Short mmCIF file of N, CA and C in Angstrom, two decimals:
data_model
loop_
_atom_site.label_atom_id
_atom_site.label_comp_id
_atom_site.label_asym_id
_atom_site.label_seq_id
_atom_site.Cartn_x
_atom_site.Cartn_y
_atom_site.Cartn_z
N UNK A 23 -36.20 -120.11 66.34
CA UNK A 23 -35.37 -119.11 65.70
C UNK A 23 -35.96 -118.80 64.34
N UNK A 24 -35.82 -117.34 64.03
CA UNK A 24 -36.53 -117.24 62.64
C UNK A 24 -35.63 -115.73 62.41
N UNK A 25 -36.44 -115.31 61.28
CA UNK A 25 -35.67 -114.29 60.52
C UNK A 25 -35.14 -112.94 61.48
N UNK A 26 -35.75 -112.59 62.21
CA UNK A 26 -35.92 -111.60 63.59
C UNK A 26 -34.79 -111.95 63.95
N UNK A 27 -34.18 -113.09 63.99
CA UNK A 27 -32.40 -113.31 64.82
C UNK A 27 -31.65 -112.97 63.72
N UNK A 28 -31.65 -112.37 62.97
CA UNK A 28 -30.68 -112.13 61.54
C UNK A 28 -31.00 -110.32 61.10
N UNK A 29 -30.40 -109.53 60.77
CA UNK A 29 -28.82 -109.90 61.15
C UNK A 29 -28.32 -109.78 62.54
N UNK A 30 -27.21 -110.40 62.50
CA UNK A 30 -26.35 -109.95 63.89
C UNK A 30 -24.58 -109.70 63.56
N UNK A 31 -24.53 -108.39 64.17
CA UNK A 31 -22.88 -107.87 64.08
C UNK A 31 -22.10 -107.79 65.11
N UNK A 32 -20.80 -108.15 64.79
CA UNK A 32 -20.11 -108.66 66.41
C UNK A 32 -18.78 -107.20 65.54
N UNK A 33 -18.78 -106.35 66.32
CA UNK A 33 -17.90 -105.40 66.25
C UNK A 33 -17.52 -104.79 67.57
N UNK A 34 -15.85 -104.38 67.23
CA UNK A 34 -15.63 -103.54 68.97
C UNK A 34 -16.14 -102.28 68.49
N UNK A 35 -16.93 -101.24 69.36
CA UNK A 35 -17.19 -100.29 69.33
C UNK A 35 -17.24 -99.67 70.89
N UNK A 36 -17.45 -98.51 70.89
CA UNK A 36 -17.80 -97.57 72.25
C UNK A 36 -16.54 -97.66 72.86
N UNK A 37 -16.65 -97.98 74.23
CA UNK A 37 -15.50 -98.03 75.19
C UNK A 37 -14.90 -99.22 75.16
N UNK A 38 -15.21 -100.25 74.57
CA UNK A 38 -14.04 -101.20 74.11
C UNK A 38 -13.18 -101.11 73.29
N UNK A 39 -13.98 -100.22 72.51
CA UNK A 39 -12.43 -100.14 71.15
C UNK A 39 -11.76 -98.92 71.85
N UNK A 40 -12.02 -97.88 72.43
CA UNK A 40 -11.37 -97.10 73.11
C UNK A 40 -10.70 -97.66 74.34
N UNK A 41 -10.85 -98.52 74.93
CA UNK A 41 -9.93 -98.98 75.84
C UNK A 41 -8.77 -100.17 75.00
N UNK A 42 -9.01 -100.26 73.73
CA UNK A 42 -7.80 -101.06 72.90
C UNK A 42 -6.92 -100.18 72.61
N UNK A 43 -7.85 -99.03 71.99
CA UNK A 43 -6.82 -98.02 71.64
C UNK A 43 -5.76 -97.84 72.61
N UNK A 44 -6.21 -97.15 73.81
CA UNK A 44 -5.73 -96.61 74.63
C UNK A 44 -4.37 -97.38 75.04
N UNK A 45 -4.68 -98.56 75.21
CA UNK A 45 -3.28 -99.39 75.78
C UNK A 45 -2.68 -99.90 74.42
N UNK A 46 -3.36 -99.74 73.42
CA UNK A 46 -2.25 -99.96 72.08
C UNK A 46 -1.50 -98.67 72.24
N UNK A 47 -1.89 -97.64 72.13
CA UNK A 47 -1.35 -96.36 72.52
C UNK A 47 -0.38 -95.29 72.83
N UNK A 48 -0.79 -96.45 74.30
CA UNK A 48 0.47 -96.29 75.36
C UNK A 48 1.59 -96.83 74.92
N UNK A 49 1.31 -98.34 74.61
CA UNK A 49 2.21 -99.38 73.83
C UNK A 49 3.51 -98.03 73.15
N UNK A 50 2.68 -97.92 72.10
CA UNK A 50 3.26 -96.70 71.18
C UNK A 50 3.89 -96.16 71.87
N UNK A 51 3.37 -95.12 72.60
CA UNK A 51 3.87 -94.41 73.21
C UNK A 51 5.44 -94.38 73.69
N UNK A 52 5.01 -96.05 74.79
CA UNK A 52 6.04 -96.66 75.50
C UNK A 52 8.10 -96.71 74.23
N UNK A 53 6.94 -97.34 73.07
CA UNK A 53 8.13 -97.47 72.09
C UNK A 53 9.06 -96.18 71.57
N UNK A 54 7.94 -95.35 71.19
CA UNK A 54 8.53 -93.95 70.62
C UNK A 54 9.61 -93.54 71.92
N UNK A 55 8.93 -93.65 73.34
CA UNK A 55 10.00 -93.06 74.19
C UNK A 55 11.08 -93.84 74.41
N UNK A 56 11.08 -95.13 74.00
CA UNK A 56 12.41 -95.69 74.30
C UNK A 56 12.88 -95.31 72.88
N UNK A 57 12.85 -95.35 71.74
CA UNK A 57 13.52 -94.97 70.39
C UNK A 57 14.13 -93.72 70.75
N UNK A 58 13.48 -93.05 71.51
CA UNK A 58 14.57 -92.00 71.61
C UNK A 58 15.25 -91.39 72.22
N UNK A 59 15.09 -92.53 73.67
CA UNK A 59 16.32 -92.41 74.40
C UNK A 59 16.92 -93.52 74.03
N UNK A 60 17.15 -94.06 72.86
CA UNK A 60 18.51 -94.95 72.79
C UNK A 60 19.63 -94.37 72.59
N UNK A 61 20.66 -94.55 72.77
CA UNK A 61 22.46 -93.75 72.79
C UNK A 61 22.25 -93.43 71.68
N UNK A 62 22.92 -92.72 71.57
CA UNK A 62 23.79 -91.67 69.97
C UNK A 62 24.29 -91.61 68.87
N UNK A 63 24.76 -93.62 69.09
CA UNK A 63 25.60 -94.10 68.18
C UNK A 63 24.04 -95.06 66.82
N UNK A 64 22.74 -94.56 67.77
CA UNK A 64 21.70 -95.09 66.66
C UNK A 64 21.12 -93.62 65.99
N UNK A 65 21.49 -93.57 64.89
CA UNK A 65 20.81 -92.36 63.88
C UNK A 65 19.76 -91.66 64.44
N UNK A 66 19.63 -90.18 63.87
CA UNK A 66 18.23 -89.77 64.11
C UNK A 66 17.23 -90.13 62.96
N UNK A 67 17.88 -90.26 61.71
CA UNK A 67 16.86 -91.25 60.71
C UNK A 67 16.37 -92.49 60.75
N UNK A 68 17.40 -93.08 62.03
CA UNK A 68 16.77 -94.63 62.19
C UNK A 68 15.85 -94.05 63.20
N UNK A 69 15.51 -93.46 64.13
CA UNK A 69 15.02 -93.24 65.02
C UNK A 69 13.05 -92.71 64.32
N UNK A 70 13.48 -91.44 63.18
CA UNK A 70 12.65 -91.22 62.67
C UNK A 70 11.92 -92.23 61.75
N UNK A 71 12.70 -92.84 61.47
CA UNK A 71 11.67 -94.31 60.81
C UNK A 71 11.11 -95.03 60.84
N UNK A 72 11.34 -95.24 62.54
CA UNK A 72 11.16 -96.57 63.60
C UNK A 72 9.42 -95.82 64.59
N UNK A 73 9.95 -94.05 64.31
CA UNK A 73 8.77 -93.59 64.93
C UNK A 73 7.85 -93.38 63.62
N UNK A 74 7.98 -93.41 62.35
CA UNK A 74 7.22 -93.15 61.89
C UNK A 74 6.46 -94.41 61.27
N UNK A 75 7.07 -95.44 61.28
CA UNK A 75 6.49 -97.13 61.13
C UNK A 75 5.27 -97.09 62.14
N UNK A 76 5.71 -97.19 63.73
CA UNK A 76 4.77 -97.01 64.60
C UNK A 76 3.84 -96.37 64.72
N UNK A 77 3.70 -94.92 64.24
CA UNK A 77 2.58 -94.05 64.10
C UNK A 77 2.08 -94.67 62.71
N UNK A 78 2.36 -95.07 61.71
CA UNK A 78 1.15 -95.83 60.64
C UNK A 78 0.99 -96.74 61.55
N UNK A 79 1.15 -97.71 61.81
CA UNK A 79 1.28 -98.88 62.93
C UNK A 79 -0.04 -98.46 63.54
N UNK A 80 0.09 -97.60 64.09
CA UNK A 80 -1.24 -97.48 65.20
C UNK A 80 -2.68 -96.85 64.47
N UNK A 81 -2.03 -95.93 63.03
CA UNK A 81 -3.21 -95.17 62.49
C UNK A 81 -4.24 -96.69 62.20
N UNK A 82 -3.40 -97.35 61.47
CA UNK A 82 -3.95 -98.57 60.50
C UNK A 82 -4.98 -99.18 61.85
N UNK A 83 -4.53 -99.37 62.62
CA UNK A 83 -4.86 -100.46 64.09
C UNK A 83 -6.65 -99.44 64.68
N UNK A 84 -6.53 -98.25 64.38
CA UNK A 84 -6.99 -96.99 64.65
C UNK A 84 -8.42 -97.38 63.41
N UNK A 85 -7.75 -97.24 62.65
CA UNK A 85 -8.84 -97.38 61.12
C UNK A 85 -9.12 -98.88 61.25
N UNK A 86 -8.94 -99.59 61.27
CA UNK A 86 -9.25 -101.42 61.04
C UNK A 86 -10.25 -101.51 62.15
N UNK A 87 -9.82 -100.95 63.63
CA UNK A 87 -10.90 -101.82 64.84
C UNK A 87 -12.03 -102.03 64.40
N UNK A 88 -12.53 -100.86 64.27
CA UNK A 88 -14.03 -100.39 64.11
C UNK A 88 -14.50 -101.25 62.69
N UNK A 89 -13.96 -101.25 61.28
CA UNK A 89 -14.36 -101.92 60.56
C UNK A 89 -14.40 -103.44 60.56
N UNK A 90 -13.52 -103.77 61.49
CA UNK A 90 -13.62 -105.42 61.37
C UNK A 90 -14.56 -106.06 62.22
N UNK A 91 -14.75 -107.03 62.29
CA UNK A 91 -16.08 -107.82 62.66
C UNK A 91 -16.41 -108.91 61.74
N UNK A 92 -17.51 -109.99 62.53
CA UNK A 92 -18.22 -110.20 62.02
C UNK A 92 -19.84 -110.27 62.13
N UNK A 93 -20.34 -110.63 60.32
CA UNK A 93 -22.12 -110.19 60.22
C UNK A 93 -22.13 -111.44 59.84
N UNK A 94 -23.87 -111.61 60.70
CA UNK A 94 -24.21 -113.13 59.98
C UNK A 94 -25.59 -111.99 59.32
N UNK A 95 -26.02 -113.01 58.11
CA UNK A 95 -27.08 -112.55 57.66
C UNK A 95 -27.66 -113.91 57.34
N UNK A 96 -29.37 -113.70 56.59
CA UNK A 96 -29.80 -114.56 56.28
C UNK A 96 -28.85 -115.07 54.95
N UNK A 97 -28.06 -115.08 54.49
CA UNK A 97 -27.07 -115.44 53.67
C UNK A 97 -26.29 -116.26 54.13
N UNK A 98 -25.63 -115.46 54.69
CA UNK A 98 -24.14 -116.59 55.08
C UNK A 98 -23.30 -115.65 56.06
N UNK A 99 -22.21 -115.94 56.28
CA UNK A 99 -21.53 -115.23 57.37
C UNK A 99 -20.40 -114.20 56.35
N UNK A 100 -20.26 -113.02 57.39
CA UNK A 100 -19.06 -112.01 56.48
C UNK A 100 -18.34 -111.61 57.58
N UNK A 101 -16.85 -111.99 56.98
CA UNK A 101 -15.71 -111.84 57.74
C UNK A 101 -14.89 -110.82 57.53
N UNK A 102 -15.28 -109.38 58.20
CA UNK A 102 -14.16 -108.44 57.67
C UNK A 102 -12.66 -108.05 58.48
N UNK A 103 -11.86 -108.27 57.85
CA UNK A 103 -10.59 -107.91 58.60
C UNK A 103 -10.23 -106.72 58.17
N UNK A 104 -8.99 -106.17 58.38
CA UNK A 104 -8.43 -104.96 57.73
C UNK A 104 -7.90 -104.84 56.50
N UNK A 105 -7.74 -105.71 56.37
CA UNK A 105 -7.83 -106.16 54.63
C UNK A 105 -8.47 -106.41 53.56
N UNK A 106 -9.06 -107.28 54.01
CA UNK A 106 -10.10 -107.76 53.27
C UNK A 106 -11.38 -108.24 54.09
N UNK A 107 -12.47 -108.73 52.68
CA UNK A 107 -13.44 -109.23 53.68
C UNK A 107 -13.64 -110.05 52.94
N UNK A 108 -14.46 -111.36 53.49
CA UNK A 108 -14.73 -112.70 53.20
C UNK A 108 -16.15 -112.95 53.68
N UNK A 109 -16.67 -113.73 52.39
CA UNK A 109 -18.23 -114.62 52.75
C UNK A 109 -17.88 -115.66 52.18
N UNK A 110 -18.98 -116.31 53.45
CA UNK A 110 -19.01 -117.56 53.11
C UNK A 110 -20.83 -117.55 53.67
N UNK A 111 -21.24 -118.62 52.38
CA UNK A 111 -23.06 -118.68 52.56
C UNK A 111 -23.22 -120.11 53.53
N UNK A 112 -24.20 -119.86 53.61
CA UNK A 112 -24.85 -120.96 54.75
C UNK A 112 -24.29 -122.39 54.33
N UNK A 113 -24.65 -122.57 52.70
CA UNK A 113 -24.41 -124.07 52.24
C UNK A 113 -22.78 -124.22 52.57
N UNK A 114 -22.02 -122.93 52.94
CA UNK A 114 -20.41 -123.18 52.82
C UNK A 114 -19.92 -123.72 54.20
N UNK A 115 -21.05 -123.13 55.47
CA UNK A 115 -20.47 -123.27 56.77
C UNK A 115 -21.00 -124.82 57.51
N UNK A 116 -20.14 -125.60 57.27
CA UNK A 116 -20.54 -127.27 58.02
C UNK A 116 -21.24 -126.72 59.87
N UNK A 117 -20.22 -126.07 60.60
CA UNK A 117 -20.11 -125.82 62.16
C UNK A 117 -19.83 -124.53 62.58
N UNK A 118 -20.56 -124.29 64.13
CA UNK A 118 -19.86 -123.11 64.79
C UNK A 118 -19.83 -123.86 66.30
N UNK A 119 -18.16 -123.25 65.94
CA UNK A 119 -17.58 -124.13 67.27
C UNK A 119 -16.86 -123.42 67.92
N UNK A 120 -16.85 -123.64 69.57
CA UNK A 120 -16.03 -122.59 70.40
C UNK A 120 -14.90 -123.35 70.75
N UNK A 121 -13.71 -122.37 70.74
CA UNK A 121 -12.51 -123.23 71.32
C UNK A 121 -11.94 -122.15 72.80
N UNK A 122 -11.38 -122.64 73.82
CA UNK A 122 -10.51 -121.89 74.56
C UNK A 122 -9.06 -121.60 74.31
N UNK A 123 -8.95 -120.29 74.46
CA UNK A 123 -7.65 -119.89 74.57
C UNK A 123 -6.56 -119.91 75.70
N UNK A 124 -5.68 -119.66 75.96
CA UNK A 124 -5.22 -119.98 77.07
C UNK A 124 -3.82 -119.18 77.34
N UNK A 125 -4.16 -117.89 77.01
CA UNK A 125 -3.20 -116.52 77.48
C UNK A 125 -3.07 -116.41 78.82
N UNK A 126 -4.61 -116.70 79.71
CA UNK A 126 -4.71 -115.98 80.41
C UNK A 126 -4.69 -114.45 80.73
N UNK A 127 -4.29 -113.67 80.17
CA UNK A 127 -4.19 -111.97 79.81
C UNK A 127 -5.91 -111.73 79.98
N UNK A 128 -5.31 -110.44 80.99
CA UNK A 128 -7.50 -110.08 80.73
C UNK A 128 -7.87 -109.31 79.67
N UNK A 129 -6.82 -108.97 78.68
CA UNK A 129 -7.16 -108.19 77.45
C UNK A 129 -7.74 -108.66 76.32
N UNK A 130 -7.10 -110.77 76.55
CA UNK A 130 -7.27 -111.70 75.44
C UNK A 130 -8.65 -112.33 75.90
N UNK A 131 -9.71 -112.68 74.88
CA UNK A 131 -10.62 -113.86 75.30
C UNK A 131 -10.36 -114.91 75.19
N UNK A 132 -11.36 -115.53 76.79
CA UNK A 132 -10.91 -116.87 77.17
C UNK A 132 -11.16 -117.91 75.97
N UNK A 133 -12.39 -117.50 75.48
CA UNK A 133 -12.96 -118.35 74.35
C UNK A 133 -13.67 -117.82 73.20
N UNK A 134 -12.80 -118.14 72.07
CA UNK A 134 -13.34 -117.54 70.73
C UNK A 134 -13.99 -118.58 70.09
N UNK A 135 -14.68 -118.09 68.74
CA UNK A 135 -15.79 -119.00 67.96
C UNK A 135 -15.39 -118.99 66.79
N UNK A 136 -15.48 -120.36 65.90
CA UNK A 136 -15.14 -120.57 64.77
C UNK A 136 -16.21 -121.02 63.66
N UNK A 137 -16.07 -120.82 62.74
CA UNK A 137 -16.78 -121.38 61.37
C UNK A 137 -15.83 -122.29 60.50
N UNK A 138 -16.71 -123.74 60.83
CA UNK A 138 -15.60 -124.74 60.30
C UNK A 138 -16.47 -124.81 58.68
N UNK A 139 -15.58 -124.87 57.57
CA UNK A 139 -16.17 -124.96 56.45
C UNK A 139 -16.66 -126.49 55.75
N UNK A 140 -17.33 -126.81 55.05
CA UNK A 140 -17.62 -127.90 54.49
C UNK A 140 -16.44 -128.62 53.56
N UNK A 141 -15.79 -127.18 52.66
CA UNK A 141 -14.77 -127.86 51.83
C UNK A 141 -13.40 -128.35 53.42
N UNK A 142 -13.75 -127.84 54.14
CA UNK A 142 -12.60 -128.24 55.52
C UNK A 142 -11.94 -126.77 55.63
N UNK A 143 -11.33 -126.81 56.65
CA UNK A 143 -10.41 -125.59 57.27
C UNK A 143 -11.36 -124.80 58.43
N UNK A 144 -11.00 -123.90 59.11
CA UNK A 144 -11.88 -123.49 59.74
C UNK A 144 -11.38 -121.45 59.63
N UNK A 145 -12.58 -120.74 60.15
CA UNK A 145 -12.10 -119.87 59.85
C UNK A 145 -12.82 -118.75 61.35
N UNK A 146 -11.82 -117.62 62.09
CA UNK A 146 -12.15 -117.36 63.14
C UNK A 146 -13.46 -116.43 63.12
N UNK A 147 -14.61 -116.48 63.82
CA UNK A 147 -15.23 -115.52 63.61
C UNK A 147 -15.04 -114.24 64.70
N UNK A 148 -14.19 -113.28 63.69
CA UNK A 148 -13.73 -111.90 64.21
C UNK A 148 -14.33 -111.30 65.73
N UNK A 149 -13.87 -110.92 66.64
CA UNK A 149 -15.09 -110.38 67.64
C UNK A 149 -16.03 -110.69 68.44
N UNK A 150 -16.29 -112.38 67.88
CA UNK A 150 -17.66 -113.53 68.38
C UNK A 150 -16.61 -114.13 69.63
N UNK A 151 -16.32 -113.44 70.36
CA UNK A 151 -15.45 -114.06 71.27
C UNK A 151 -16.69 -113.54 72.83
N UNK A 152 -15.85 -114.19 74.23
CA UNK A 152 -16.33 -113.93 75.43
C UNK A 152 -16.28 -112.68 76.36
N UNK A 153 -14.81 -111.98 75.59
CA UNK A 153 -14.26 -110.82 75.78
C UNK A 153 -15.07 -109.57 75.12
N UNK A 154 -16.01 -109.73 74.18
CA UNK A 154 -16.34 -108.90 73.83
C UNK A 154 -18.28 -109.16 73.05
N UNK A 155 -18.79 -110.00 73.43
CA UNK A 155 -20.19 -110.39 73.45
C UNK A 155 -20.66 -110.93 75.58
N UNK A 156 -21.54 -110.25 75.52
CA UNK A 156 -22.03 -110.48 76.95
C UNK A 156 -22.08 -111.59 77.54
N UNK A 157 -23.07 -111.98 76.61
CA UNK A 157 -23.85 -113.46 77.10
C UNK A 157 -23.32 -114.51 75.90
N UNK A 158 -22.18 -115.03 75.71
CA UNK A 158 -21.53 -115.24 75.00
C UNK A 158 -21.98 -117.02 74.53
N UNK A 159 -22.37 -117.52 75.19
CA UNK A 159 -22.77 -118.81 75.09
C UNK A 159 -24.16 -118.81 74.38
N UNK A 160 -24.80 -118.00 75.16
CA UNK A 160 -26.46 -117.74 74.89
C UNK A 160 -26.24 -117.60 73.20
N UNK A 161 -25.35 -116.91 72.73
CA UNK A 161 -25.19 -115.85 71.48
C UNK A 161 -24.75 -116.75 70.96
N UNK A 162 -23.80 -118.20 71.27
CA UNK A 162 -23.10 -118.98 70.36
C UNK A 162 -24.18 -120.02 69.82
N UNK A 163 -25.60 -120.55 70.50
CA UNK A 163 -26.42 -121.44 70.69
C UNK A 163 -26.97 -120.47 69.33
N UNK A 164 -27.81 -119.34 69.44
CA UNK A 164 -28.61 -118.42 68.56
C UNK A 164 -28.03 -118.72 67.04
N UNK A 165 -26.71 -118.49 67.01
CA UNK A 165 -25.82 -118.37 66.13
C UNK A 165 -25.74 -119.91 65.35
N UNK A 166 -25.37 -120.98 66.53
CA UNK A 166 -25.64 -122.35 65.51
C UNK A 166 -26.98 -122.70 65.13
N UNK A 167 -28.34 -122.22 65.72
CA UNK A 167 -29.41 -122.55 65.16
C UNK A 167 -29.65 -121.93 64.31
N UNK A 168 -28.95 -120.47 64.02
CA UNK A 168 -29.76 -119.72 62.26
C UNK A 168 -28.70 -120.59 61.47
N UNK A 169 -27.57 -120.89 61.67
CA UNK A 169 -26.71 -121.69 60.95
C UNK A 169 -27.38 -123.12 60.07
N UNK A 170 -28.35 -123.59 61.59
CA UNK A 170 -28.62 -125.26 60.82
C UNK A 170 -29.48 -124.66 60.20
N UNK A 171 -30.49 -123.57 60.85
CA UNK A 171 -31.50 -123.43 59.55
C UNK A 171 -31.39 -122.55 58.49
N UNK A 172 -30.49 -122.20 58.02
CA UNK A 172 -30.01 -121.29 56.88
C UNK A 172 -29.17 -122.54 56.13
N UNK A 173 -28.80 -123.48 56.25
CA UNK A 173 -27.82 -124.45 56.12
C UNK A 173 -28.74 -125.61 55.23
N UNK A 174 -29.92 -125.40 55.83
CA UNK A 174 -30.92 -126.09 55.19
C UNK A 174 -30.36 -127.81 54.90
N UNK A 175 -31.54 -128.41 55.26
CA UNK A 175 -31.74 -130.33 54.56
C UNK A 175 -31.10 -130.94 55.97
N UNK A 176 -31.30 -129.89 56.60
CA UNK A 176 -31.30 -130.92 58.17
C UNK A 176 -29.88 -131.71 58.64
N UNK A 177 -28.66 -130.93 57.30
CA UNK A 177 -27.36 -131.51 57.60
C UNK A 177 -26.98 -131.93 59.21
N UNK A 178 -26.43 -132.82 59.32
CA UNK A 178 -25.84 -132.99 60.99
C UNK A 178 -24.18 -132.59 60.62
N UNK A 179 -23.67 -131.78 61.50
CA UNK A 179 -22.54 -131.28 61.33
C UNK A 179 -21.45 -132.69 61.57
N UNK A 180 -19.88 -132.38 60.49
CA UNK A 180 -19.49 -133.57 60.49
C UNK A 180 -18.48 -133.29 61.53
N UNK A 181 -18.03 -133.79 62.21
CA UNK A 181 -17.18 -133.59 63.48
C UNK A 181 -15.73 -134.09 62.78
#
């Protein structure tokens, strides 16, 4: 492994984030039409509030997909959510470790990947999941070797 494996970005894009949309969407959808067939005795201002929560609701969900992710670089790893974004450098990340989930849902991945830190805690890496990287194992192996060697002094990760 050498510099040529760096960078790498784990983002939904193309027809995955369009097939999130789509059934977030509907979701919406589903809600707005029950808000307003509820009986008579619930406001049309509660109604309009409840639809207009949901439509930011989905803009935000709309604007965030695409920006969140995560980048490894020869640096360190960057964690962007819809909020904010977070680095952490090589000397910060002890491990990358996969855990299973266990929804079962085919929307959720079976198994996502983590960055356990040195000071402790661990933190999810956005997107680096099975649901949405191909060869997902292949990619997790790549990923802990620029790790040990960006990590430098031959650390052995502490379990």
């Amino acid at each position: 492994m050498g510099i040529q494996d760096v960078p790498r970005r784990y983002r939904v894009t193309g027809w995955k984030a369009a097939r999130t949309l789509t059934f977030f969407g509907a979701s919406v959808l589903g809600f707005l039409t029950l808000t307003w067939g509820l009986p008579e005795f619930v406001s049309d201002q509660v109604k309009a509030a409840a639809s207009a929560l949901m439509v930011l609701l989905f803009a935000g969900v709309a604007f965030s997909l695409p920006r969140s992710g995560t980048s490894i670089d020869g640096d360190g790893i960057e964690l962007r959510g819809p909020l904010r974004t977070r680095r952490f450098a090589w000397a910060e990340v002890q491990d990358i470790r996969t855990e299973p989930l266990t929804s079962g849902a085919s929307h959720i991945p079976e198994t996502v990947a983590y960055a356990y830190l040195a000071r402790g805690g661990r933190k999810l890496l956005i997107h680096l999941n099975d649901l949405y990287v191909p060869d997902f194992e292949q990619e997790i192996a790549i990923v802990r070797m620029i790790c040990a060697e960006r990590r430098g002094g031959g650390d052995a990760p502490v379990v």
